[in-house]
Amino acid sequence: MTSTNAGGNDPTDPIDPTPAPRKLWQRALLMLLFALAFQLSAWLLAASAVVQLIMTLATGNPNARLARFGLSLGTYLGQIASFEAFATQHLPFPFSEWPASAAVPVQTPGG
């Protein structure tokens, strides 16, 4: 007789994308590490914004690569916030792939 996975939390079910819940102390340790990663990433985002401003002042156009990097870094910060708030069990980078950013059209200043 086969059993169904009504709750969706069977860790042996290969179809269930939700990871098994961690012990609270393990999650607390991961939350501490991701809080540090969040702080470092926020500073990196601020620094890249300053560089983007300087490059835009110098060239008249924002750097598309730097804009995509800022977008993916912002997505990463959102993933960390979701994990920290217990909204998800999925671990952000480096335990999963770096968030990809779609090709974003960069707008020129004043237009």
mmCIF file of N, CA and C in Angstrom:
data_model
loop_
_atom_site.group_PDB
_atom_site.id
_atom_site.type_symbol
_atom_site.label_atom_id
_atom_site.label_comp_id
_atom_site.label_asym_id
_atom_site.label_seq_id
_atom_site.Cartn_x
_atom_site.Cartn_y
_atom_site.Cartn_z
ATOM 1 N N MET A 1 0.842 -1.180 0.000
ATOM 2 C CA MET A 1 0.000 0.000 0.000
ATOM 3 C C MET A 1 0.886 1.240 0.000
ATOM 4 N N THR A 2 0.598 2.190 -0.857
ATOM 5 C CA THR A 2 1.396 3.405 -0.931
ATOM 6 C C THR A 2 0.761 4.481 -0.084
ATOM 7 N N SER A 3 1.601 5.315 0.458
ATOM 8 C CA SER A 3 1.089 6.437 1.249
ATOM 9 C C SER A 3 1.293 7.714 0.470
ATOM 10 N N THR A 4 0.415 8.640 0.685
ATOM 11 C CA THR A 4 0.529 9.928 0.007
ATOM 12 C C THR A 4 1.156 10.933 0.945
ATOM 13 N N ASN A 5 1.771 11.902 0.364
ATOM 14 C CA ASN A 5 2.432 12.954 1.128
ATOM 15 C C ASN A 5 1.500 14.147 1.189
ATOM 16 N N ALA A 6 0.519 14.085 2.056
ATOM 17 C CA ALA A 6 -0.481 15.154 2.131
ATOM 18 C C ALA A 6 0.094 16.444 2.693
ATOM 19 N N GLY A 7 1.030 16.320 3.627
ATOM 20 C CA GLY A 7 1.569 17.513 4.253
ATOM 21 C C GLY A 7 2.669 18.171 3.462
ATOM 22 N N GLY A 8 3.311 17.428 2.558
ATOM 23 C CA GLY A 8 4.371 18.005 1.744
ATOM 24 C C GLY A 8 5.682 18.168 2.476
ATOM 25 N N ASN A 9 5.880 17.495 3.621
ATOM 26 C CA ASN A 9 7.101 17.660 4.390
ATOM 27 C C ASN A 9 7.896 16.376 4.513
ATOM 28 N N ASP A 10 7.659 15.394 3.666
ATOM 29 C CA ASP A 10 8.389 14.139 3.716
ATOM 30 C C ASP A 10 9.786 14.361 3.152
ATOM 31 N N PRO A 11 10.850 14.252 3.989
ATOM 32 C CA PRO A 11 12.197 14.531 3.500
ATOM 33 C C PRO A 11 12.695 13.512 2.486
ATOM 34 N N THR A 12 12.031 12.355 2.372
ATOM 35 C CA THR A 12 12.457 11.349 1.403
ATOM 36 C C THR A 12 11.766 11.510 0.065
ATOM 37 N N ASP A 13 10.788 12.377 -0.036
ATOM 38 C CA ASP A 13 10.050 12.594 -1.271
ATOM 39 C C ASP A 13 10.899 13.431 -2.223
ATOM 40 N N PRO A 14 11.336 12.855 -3.372
ATOM 41 C CA PRO A 14 12.195 13.626 -4.284
ATOM 42 C C PRO A 14 11.471 14.755 -4.991
ATOM 43 N N ILE A 15 10.139 14.739 -4.990
ATOM 44 C CA ILE A 15 9.380 15.784 -5.679
ATOM 45 C C ILE A 15 9.197 17.003 -4.788
ATOM 46 N N ASP A 16 9.210 16.807 -3.464
ATOM 47 C CA ASP A 16 8.978 17.913 -2.533
ATOM 48 C C ASP A 16 10.180 18.854 -2.528
ATOM 49 N N PRO A 17 10.013 20.123 -2.973
ATOM 50 C CA PRO A 17 11.144 21.056 -3.012
ATOM 51 C C PRO A 17 11.468 21.692 -1.662
ATOM 52 N N THR A 18 10.638 21.475 -0.651
ATOM 53 C CA THR A 18 10.854 22.096 0.643
ATOM 54 C C THR A 18 11.840 21.272 1.457
ATOM 55 N N PRO A 19 12.957 21.859 1.886
ATOM 56 C CA PRO A 19 13.914 21.106 2.694
ATOM 57 C C PRO A 19 13.327 20.753 4.057
ATOM 58 N N ALA A 20 13.858 19.693 4.645
ATOM 59 C CA ALA A 20 13.411 19.293 5.978
ATOM 60 C C ALA A 20 13.786 20.379 6.982
ATOM 61 N N PRO A 21 12.946 20.602 7.992
ATOM 62 C CA PRO A 21 13.268 21.615 8.997
ATOM 63 C C PRO A 21 14.558 21.278 9.741
ATOM 64 N N ARG A 22 15.335 22.302 10.030
ATOM 65 C CA ARG A 22 16.596 22.122 10.748
ATOM 66 C C ARG A 22 16.345 22.225 12.236
ATOM 67 N N LYS A 23 17.289 21.708 12.979
ATOM 68 C CA LYS A 23 17.232 21.909 14.418
ATOM 69 C C LYS A 23 17.384 23.398 14.677
ATOM 70 N N LEU A 24 16.765 23.860 15.742
ATOM 71 C CA LEU A 24 16.742 25.295 16.018
ATOM 72 C C LEU A 24 18.138 25.864 16.233
ATOM 73 N N TRP A 25 19.030 25.134 16.876
ATOM 74 C CA TRP A 25 20.378 25.661 17.112
ATOM 75 C C TRP A 25 21.149 25.786 15.807
ATOM 76 N N GLN A 26 20.910 24.859 14.865
ATOM 77 C CA GLN A 26 21.574 24.974 13.569
ATOM 78 C C GLN A 26 21.069 26.199 12.813
ATOM 79 N N ARG A 27 19.766 26.402 12.874
ATOM 80 C CA ARG A 27 19.196 27.570 12.199
ATOM 81 C C ARG A 27 19.693 28.856 12.842
ATOM 82 N N ALA A 28 19.805 28.873 14.169
ATOM 83 C CA ALA A 28 20.292 30.069 14.856
ATOM 84 C C ALA A 28 21.716 30.399 14.418
ATOM 85 N N LEU A 29 22.544 29.386 14.277
ATOM 86 C CA LEU A 29 23.913 29.605 13.813
ATOM 87 C C LEU A 29 23.917 30.135 12.378
ATOM 88 N N LEU A 30 23.094 29.526 11.522
ATOM 89 C CA LEU A 30 23.009 30.001 10.140
ATOM 90 C C LEU A 30 22.459 31.420 10.075
ATOM 91 N N MET A 31 21.501 31.728 10.939
ATOM 92 C CA MET A 31 20.944 33.087 10.955
ATOM 93 C C MET A 31 22.007 34.108 11.343
ATOM 94 N N LEU A 32 22.863 33.750 12.283
ATOM 95 C CA LEU A 32 23.949 34.641 12.679
ATOM 96 C C LEU A 32 24.918 34.868 11.521
ATOM 97 N N LEU A 33 25.276 33.790 10.842
ATOM 98 C CA LEU A 33 26.195 33.915 9.705
ATOM 99 C C LEU A 33 25.576 34.723 8.568
ATOM 100 N N PHE A 34 24.287 34.487 8.307
ATOM 101 C CA PHE A 34 23.631 35.249 7.239
ATOM 102 C C PHE A 34 23.395 36.699 7.638
ATOM 103 N N ALA A 35 23.267 36.982 8.920
ATOM 104 C CA ALA A 35 23.164 38.378 9.357
ATOM 105 C C ALA A 35 24.465 39.115 9.049
ATOM 106 N N LEU A 36 25.591 38.437 9.252
ATOM 107 C CA LEU A 36 26.883 39.035 8.890
ATOM 108 C C LEU A 36 27.001 39.212 7.378
ATOM 109 N N ALA A 37 26.565 38.197 6.629
ATOM 110 C CA ALA A 37 26.599 38.290 5.164
ATOM 111 C C ALA A 37 25.705 39.434 4.686
ATOM 112 N N PHE A 38 24.575 39.630 5.362
ATOM 113 C CA PHE A 38 23.660 40.720 5.000
ATOM 114 C C PHE A 38 24.349 42.066 5.180
ATOM 115 N N GLN A 39 25.021 42.237 6.312
ATOM 116 C CA GLN A 39 25.702 43.508 6.579
ATOM 117 C C GLN A 39 26.798 43.779 5.545
ATOM 118 N N LEU A 40 27.595 42.759 5.256
ATOM 119 C CA LEU A 40 28.661 42.927 4.254
ATOM 120 C C LEU A 40 28.065 43.246 2.882
ATOM 121 N N SER A 41 26.995 42.545 2.528
ATOM 122 C CA SER A 41 26.366 42.764 1.221
ATOM 123 C C SER A 41 25.729 44.145 1.132
ATOM 124 N N ALA A 42 25.156 44.612 2.228
ATOM 125 C CA ALA A 42 24.561 45.949 2.220
ATOM 126 C C ALA A 42 25.636 47.018 2.003
ATOM 127 N N TRP A 43 26.799 46.849 2.645
ATOM 128 C CA TRP A 43 27.904 47.779 2.425
ATOM 129 C C TRP A 43 28.410 47.704 0.990
ATOM 130 N N LEU A 44 28.460 46.494 0.450
ATOM 131 C CA LEU A 44 28.898 46.327 -0.941
ATOM 132 C C LEU A 44 27.914 46.983 -1.896
ATOM 133 N N LEU A 45 26.627 46.872 -1.607
ATOM 134 C CA LEU A 45 25.619 47.529 -2.444
ATOM 135 C C LEU A 45 25.765 49.050 -2.371
ATOM 136 N N ALA A 46 26.001 49.568 -1.177
ATOM 137 C CA ALA A 46 26.194 51.020 -1.024
ATOM 138 C C ALA A 46 27.439 51.477 -1.790
ATOM 139 N N ALA A 47 28.522 50.712 -1.687
ATOM 140 C CA ALA A 47 29.753 51.071 -2.401
ATOM 141 C C ALA A 47 29.543 51.020 -3.917
ATOM 142 N N SER A 48 28.822 50.005 -4.391
ATOM 143 C CA SER A 48 28.579 49.918 -5.832
ATOM 144 C C SER A 48 27.667 51.052 -6.304
ATOM 145 N N ALA A 49 26.768 51.511 -5.441
ATOM 146 C CA ALA A 49 25.914 52.650 -5.801
ATOM 147 C C ALA A 49 26.741 53.923 -5.946
ATOM 148 N N VAL A 50 27.720 54.103 -5.057
ATOM 149 C CA VAL A 50 28.599 55.274 -5.140
ATOM 150 C C VAL A 50 29.437 55.204 -6.415
ATOM 151 N N VAL A 51 29.977 54.024 -6.715
ATOM 152 C CA VAL A 51 30.764 53.851 -7.947
ATOM 153 C C VAL A 51 29.881 54.112 -9.161
ATOM 154 N N GLN A 52 28.646 53.606 -9.131
ATOM 155 C CA GLN A 52 27.728 53.822 -10.253
ATOM 156 C C GLN A 52 27.433 55.316 -10.431
ATOM 157 N N LEU A 53 27.263 56.030 -9.334
ATOM 158 C CA LEU A 53 27.025 57.473 -9.407
ATOM 159 C C LEU A 53 28.224 58.185 -10.036
ATOM 160 N N ILE A 54 29.421 57.840 -9.597
ATOM 161 C CA ILE A 54 30.632 58.468 -10.134
ATOM 162 C C ILE A 54 30.788 58.153 -11.618
ATOM 163 N N MET A 55 30.544 56.897 -11.986
ATOM 164 C CA MET A 55 30.664 56.521 -13.403
ATOM 165 C C MET A 55 29.618 57.231 -14.252
ATOM 166 N N THR A 56 28.430 57.396 -13.710
ATOM 167 C CA THR A 56 27.377 58.085 -14.450
ATOM 168 C C THR A 56 27.708 59.569 -14.609
ATOM 169 N N LEU A 57 28.269 60.165 -13.566
ATOM 170 C CA LEU A 57 28.692 61.564 -13.676
ATOM 171 C C LEU A 57 29.812 61.726 -14.695
ATOM 172 N N ALA A 58 30.727 60.747 -14.733
ATOM 173 C CA ALA A 58 31.875 60.844 -15.636
ATOM 174 C C ALA A 58 31.511 60.558 -17.085
ATOM 175 N N THR A 59 30.658 59.584 -17.319
ATOM 176 C CA THR A 59 30.373 59.166 -18.697
ATOM 177 C C THR A 59 29.020 59.622 -19.215
ATOM 178 N N GLY A 60 28.132 60.002 -18.297
ATOM 179 C CA GLY A 60 26.794 60.401 -18.710
ATOM 180 C C GLY A 60 25.812 59.243 -18.764
ATOM 181 N N ASN A 61 26.297 58.014 -18.631
ATOM 182 C CA ASN A 61 25.430 56.835 -18.669
ATOM 183 C C ASN A 61 25.813 55.880 -17.550
ATOM 184 N N PRO A 62 24.835 55.223 -16.941
ATOM 185 C CA PRO A 62 25.160 54.218 -15.928
ATOM 186 C C PRO A 62 25.765 52.972 -16.562
ATOM 187 N N ASN A 63 26.556 52.262 -15.801
ATOM 188 C CA ASN A 63 27.190 51.035 -16.260
ATOM 189 C C ASN A 63 26.180 49.891 -16.161
ATOM 190 N N ALA A 64 25.912 49.226 -17.282
ATOM 191 C CA ALA A 64 24.893 48.168 -17.318
ATOM 192 C C ALA A 64 25.290 46.971 -16.453
ATOM 193 N N ARG A 65 26.561 46.593 -16.483
ATOM 194 C CA ARG A 65 27.009 45.456 -15.671
ATOM 195 C C ARG A 65 26.854 45.747 -14.185
ATOM 196 N N LEU A 66 27.210 46.939 -13.792
ATOM 197 C CA LEU A 66 27.088 47.323 -12.390
ATOM 198 C C LEU A 66 25.617 47.394 -11.969
ATOM 199 N N ALA A 67 24.750 47.820 -12.884
ATOM 200 C CA ALA A 67 23.311 47.853 -12.593
ATOM 201 C C ALA A 67 22.774 46.439 -12.385
ATOM 202 N N ARG A 68 23.187 45.488 -13.239
ATOM 203 C CA ARG A 68 22.753 44.092 -13.080
ATOM 204 C C ARG A 68 23.296 43.498 -11.791
ATOM 205 N N PHE A 69 24.554 43.835 -11.458
ATOM 206 C CA PHE A 69 25.132 43.345 -10.212
ATOM 207 C C PHE A 69 24.353 43.874 -9.017
ATOM 208 N N GLY A 70 23.999 45.160 -9.038
ATOM 209 C CA GLY A 70 23.220 45.748 -7.953
ATOM 210 C C GLY A 70 21.860 45.091 -7.812
ATOM 211 N N LEU A 71 21.246 44.759 -8.950
ATOM 212 C CA LEU A 71 19.953 44.096 -8.923
ATOM 213 C C LEU A 71 20.066 42.698 -8.317
ATOM 214 N N SER A 72 21.077 41.935 -8.716
ATOM 215 C CA SER A 72 21.235 40.590 -8.163
ATOM 216 C C SER A 72 21.639 40.642 -6.693
ATOM 217 N N LEU A 73 22.419 41.644 -6.305
ATOM 218 C CA LEU A 73 22.790 41.802 -4.903
ATOM 219 C C LEU A 73 21.561 42.154 -4.061
ATOM 220 N N GLY A 74 20.682 42.988 -4.595
ATOM 221 C CA GLY A 74 19.437 43.303 -3.902
ATOM 222 C C GLY A 74 18.541 42.079 -3.750
ATOM 223 N N THR A 75 18.506 41.233 -4.770
ATOM 224 C CA THR A 75 17.743 39.986 -4.689
ATOM 225 C C THR A 75 18.328 39.079 -3.618
ATOM 226 N N TYR A 76 19.657 39.022 -3.551
ATOM 227 C CA TYR A 76 20.340 38.223 -2.523
ATOM 228 C C TYR A 76 19.991 38.726 -1.122
ATOM 229 N N LEU A 77 19.984 40.036 -0.938
ATOM 230 C CA LEU A 77 19.605 40.601 0.354
ATOM 231 C C LEU A 77 18.164 40.222 0.711
ATOM 232 N N GLY A 78 17.297 40.203 -0.267
ATOM 233 C CA GLY A 78 15.919 39.782 -0.035
ATOM 234 C C GLY A 78 15.823 38.311 0.354
ATOM 235 N N GLN A 79 16.649 37.466 -0.260
ATOM 236 C CA GLN A 79 16.670 36.051 0.095
ATOM 237 C C GLN A 79 17.142 35.861 1.533
ATOM 238 N N ILE A 80 18.157 36.615 1.921
ATOM 239 C CA ILE A 80 18.645 36.529 3.304
ATOM 240 C C ILE A 80 17.548 36.974 4.264
ATOM 241 N N ALA A 81 16.874 38.073 3.941
ATOM 242 C CA ALA A 81 15.807 38.578 4.809
ATOM 243 C C ALA A 81 14.686 37.546 4.951
ATOM 244 N N SER A 82 14.351 36.853 3.882
ATOM 245 C CA SER A 82 13.321 35.822 3.950
ATOM 246 C C SER A 82 13.740 34.680 4.855
ATOM 247 N N PHE A 83 14.999 34.285 4.782
ATOM 248 C CA PHE A 83 15.492 33.219 5.645
ATOM 249 C C PHE A 83 15.527 33.674 7.099
ATOM 250 N N GLU A 84 15.996 34.883 7.330
ATOM 251 C CA GLU A 84 16.084 35.414 8.696
ATOM 252 C C GLU A 84 14.703 35.541 9.351
ATOM 253 N N ALA A 85 13.682 35.852 8.569
ATOM 254 C CA ALA A 85 12.338 36.053 9.094
ATOM 255 C C ALA A 85 11.531 34.751 9.171
ATOM 256 N N PHE A 86 12.183 33.623 8.917
ATOM 257 C CA PHE A 86 11.528 32.310 8.934
ATOM 258 C C PHE A 86 10.453 32.200 7.851
ATOM 259 N N ALA A 87 10.552 32.996 6.811
ATOM 260 C CA ALA A 87 9.590 32.919 5.716
ATOM 261 C C ALA A 87 9.923 31.773 4.769
ATOM 262 N N THR A 88 11.161 31.289 4.819
ATOM 263 C CA THR A 88 11.581 30.188 3.971
ATOM 264 C C THR A 88 12.625 29.348 4.693
ATOM 265 N N GLN A 89 12.734 28.091 4.269
ATOM 266 C CA GLN A 89 13.772 27.199 4.775
ATOM 267 C C GLN A 89 14.959 27.155 3.816
ATOM 268 N N HIS A 90 14.786 27.696 2.618
ATOM 269 C CA HIS A 90 15.833 27.640 1.604
ATOM 270 C C HIS A 90 16.989 28.554 1.981
ATOM 271 N N LEU A 91 18.182 27.992 1.922
ATOM 272 C CA LEU A 91 19.381 28.757 2.260
ATOM 273 C C LEU A 91 19.849 29.563 1.061
ATOM 274 N N PRO A 92 20.162 30.827 1.250
ATOM 275 C CA PRO A 92 20.703 31.640 0.159
ATOM 276 C C PRO A 92 22.136 31.230 -0.187
ATOM 277 N N PHE A 93 22.723 31.907 -1.152
ATOM 278 C CA PHE A 93 24.111 31.706 -1.533
ATOM 279 C C PHE A 93 24.985 31.814 -0.278
ATOM 280 N N PRO A 94 25.958 30.991 -0.056
ATOM 281 C CA PRO A 94 26.635 30.039 -0.916
ATOM 282 C C PRO A 94 26.064 28.628 -0.876
ATOM 283 N N PHE A 95 24.915 28.423 -0.222
ATOM 284 C CA PHE A 95 24.308 27.103 -0.166
ATOM 285 C C PHE A 95 23.399 26.837 -1.352
ATOM 286 N N SER A 96 23.140 27.840 -2.145
ATOM 287 C CA SER A 96 22.379 27.703 -3.382
ATOM 288 C C SER A 96 23.026 28.618 -4.420
ATOM 289 N N GLU A 97 22.460 28.646 -5.593
ATOM 290 C CA GLU A 97 23.017 29.462 -6.680
ATOM 291 C C GLU A 97 22.882 30.949 -6.376
ATOM 292 N N TRP A 98 23.821 31.731 -6.894
ATOM 293 C CA TRP A 98 23.733 33.187 -6.799
ATOM 294 C C TRP A 98 22.515 33.639 -7.588
ATOM 295 N N PRO A 99 21.718 34.571 -7.064
ATOM 296 C CA PRO A 99 20.518 35.000 -7.786
ATOM 297 C C PRO A 99 20.883 35.678 -9.101
ATOM 298 N N ALA A 100 20.286 35.186 -10.156
ATOM 299 C CA ALA A 100 20.530 35.746 -11.483
ATOM 300 C C ALA A 100 19.699 37.000 -11.655
ATOM 301 N N SER A 101 20.259 37.933 -12.381
ATOM 302 C CA SER A 101 19.495 39.142 -12.690
ATOM 303 C C SER A 101 19.201 39.130 -14.177
ATOM 304 N N ALA A 102 17.992 39.461 -14.498
ATOM 305 C CA ALA A 102 17.604 39.535 -15.904
ATOM 306 C C ALA A 102 18.294 40.736 -16.534
ATOM 307 N N ALA A 103 18.394 40.685 -17.836
ATOM 308 C CA ALA A 103 18.966 41.819 -18.550
ATOM 309 C C ALA A 103 18.045 43.012 -18.364
ATOM 310 N N VAL A 104 18.544 43.987 -17.651
ATOM 311 C CA VAL A 104 17.741 45.170 -17.328
ATOM 312 C C VAL A 104 18.164 46.309 -18.243
ATOM 313 N N PRO A 105 17.209 46.911 -18.954
ATOM 314 C CA PRO A 105 17.570 48.076 -19.744
ATOM 315 C C PRO A 105 17.945 49.231 -18.811
ATOM 316 N N VAL A 106 19.105 49.769 -19.019
ATOM 317 C CA VAL A 106 19.587 50.857 -18.178
ATOM 318 C C VAL A 106 19.105 52.166 -18.759
ATOM 319 N N GLN A 107 18.426 52.960 -17.928
ATOM 320 C CA GLN A 107 17.900 54.236 -18.369
ATOM 321 C C GLN A 107 18.971 55.297 -18.245
ATOM 322 N N THR A 108 19.001 56.166 -19.191
ATOM 323 C CA THR A 108 19.955 57.270 -19.137
ATOM 324 C C THR A 108 19.356 58.364 -18.271
ATOM 325 N N PRO A 109 20.212 59.154 -17.615
ATOM 326 C CA PRO A 109 19.711 60.239 -16.783
ATOM 327 C C PRO A 109 18.887 61.224 -17.599
ATOM 328 N N GLY A 110 17.796 61.637 -17.007
ATOM 329 C CA GLY A 110 16.936 62.630 -17.652
ATOM 330 C C GLY A 110 16.026 62.053 -18.712
ATOM 331 N N GLY A 111 16.009 60.707 -18.851
ATOM 332 C CA GLY A 111 15.159 60.174 -19.903
ATOM 333 C C GLY A 111 14.622 58.923 -19.561
#
